[in-house]
Amino acid sequence: MMKLFAFLKPLDIYLFQQLDLLKANSFYLQIIDRVSALNSSAQKITYQVASFSIIFLPLFITTLLLMANCSLRSDLDEKYLIKENIDLYLKNKNILNAMDNMMATQEIKSAEELTTKIESVLNGLKVSARNASVANFNTDESWGSITQVSADLNFSDFSMEDFAAFITALISEKINIHNLNINRNPANQTIKGDIHLVIFNRIQQYQYEEQ
C-alpha cells in the first residue's frame, strides 16, 4: 500500500499544478463567469460533467493507448509468426530441392540392381564389367518416400582415362561417391581400389484402382 501511495503522490502533485495553471488562464476564468451566471441546478450538472471529464477522460485515453499498444504488439507477433513459417517453408523447400538433385536417376533397391547399373555404365565406356564388383550393399535409412542405400565398389585394371570417365558417369547417374581409395600398379600403369557409394532413392508408390 505504501508503494502505491508513493507512486500516486507525484501524480497528485502534477495534477494540482496543472489545475493551478488552468485557474490562471483567461479562458478558464471566462468559463467560470459563464457557469456562475447559470442557475444552481445547471451549475451542479456542469460541475458534475467537468468532474467526470477530469477524472475519467485521462483513464479513457490511457485505456485507448493500451488497447492500441496491445493491438500493435499482436500485429507484430502475428507478422513475426508468419515470417517464421515462411522461413521454415523456404528452408524445407531448399532441402527437398537439394535432395532431388541427389536422387538416383533409377531406383536401386538391391546389390543386383546396383551391379546391373554399374555394368551398364561400364559397357557404355567400353570397359569390361569384370573390372568392378559390388560388395556390402546396405539400406541405411528411410525418410518417408526417400531411402538411402550404400555399397562398396571394388575395381581393378582401370586406366586413368577410363577411371575418370567412369567416375563422371557415376556422378551423372546421381550415384554419390563418399570415399575413394586408389592404388597404382606400376607394372601395367593401371589403377585399382575401392569406392564407397551412397545412393538416394525416391520410392515409387503405385496405386491400384478397384475394379
C-alpha angles and dihedrals in degrees: 000000000000089000089054092051090047089053094047097045096075088046091053091049091050093049093050090049090053090049091053090051090048093052090054091053116103092220090056091050091052090052091050091051092051093047090049089057090060124090119262096263093051091046090052092051092046093051091047091052091047092048091048091050093048093050103037105027094072089046090050092049091047090051091051091050091050091049091049090048092049090048091050091048090048091051091049092048091049092049090048090051091049090049091050091052092048091049091049091049092050091047092051090045091054090049091051091047090051090049091049089054089054097047116118114250088232127031111253116195104160145029089255092056091047090049090051090050092049091048090050091052092048093048089054089055093046090243123138113258088219088073092074136044135181122233139169097023112186139172100225110178144350131210111185106292094357126086130185120214129179138192143167119245117203116200137179143172094033121150114224091249094050092046092051090050090047093053091048090051092050091052091049088054089054091247102147121220113214104165131019129188119184131184123186123221106213092192097068101010093244132127135226136179142109138284128205108220128199120192130188117207130192105217112232112230115206122202121203120204116224111243 
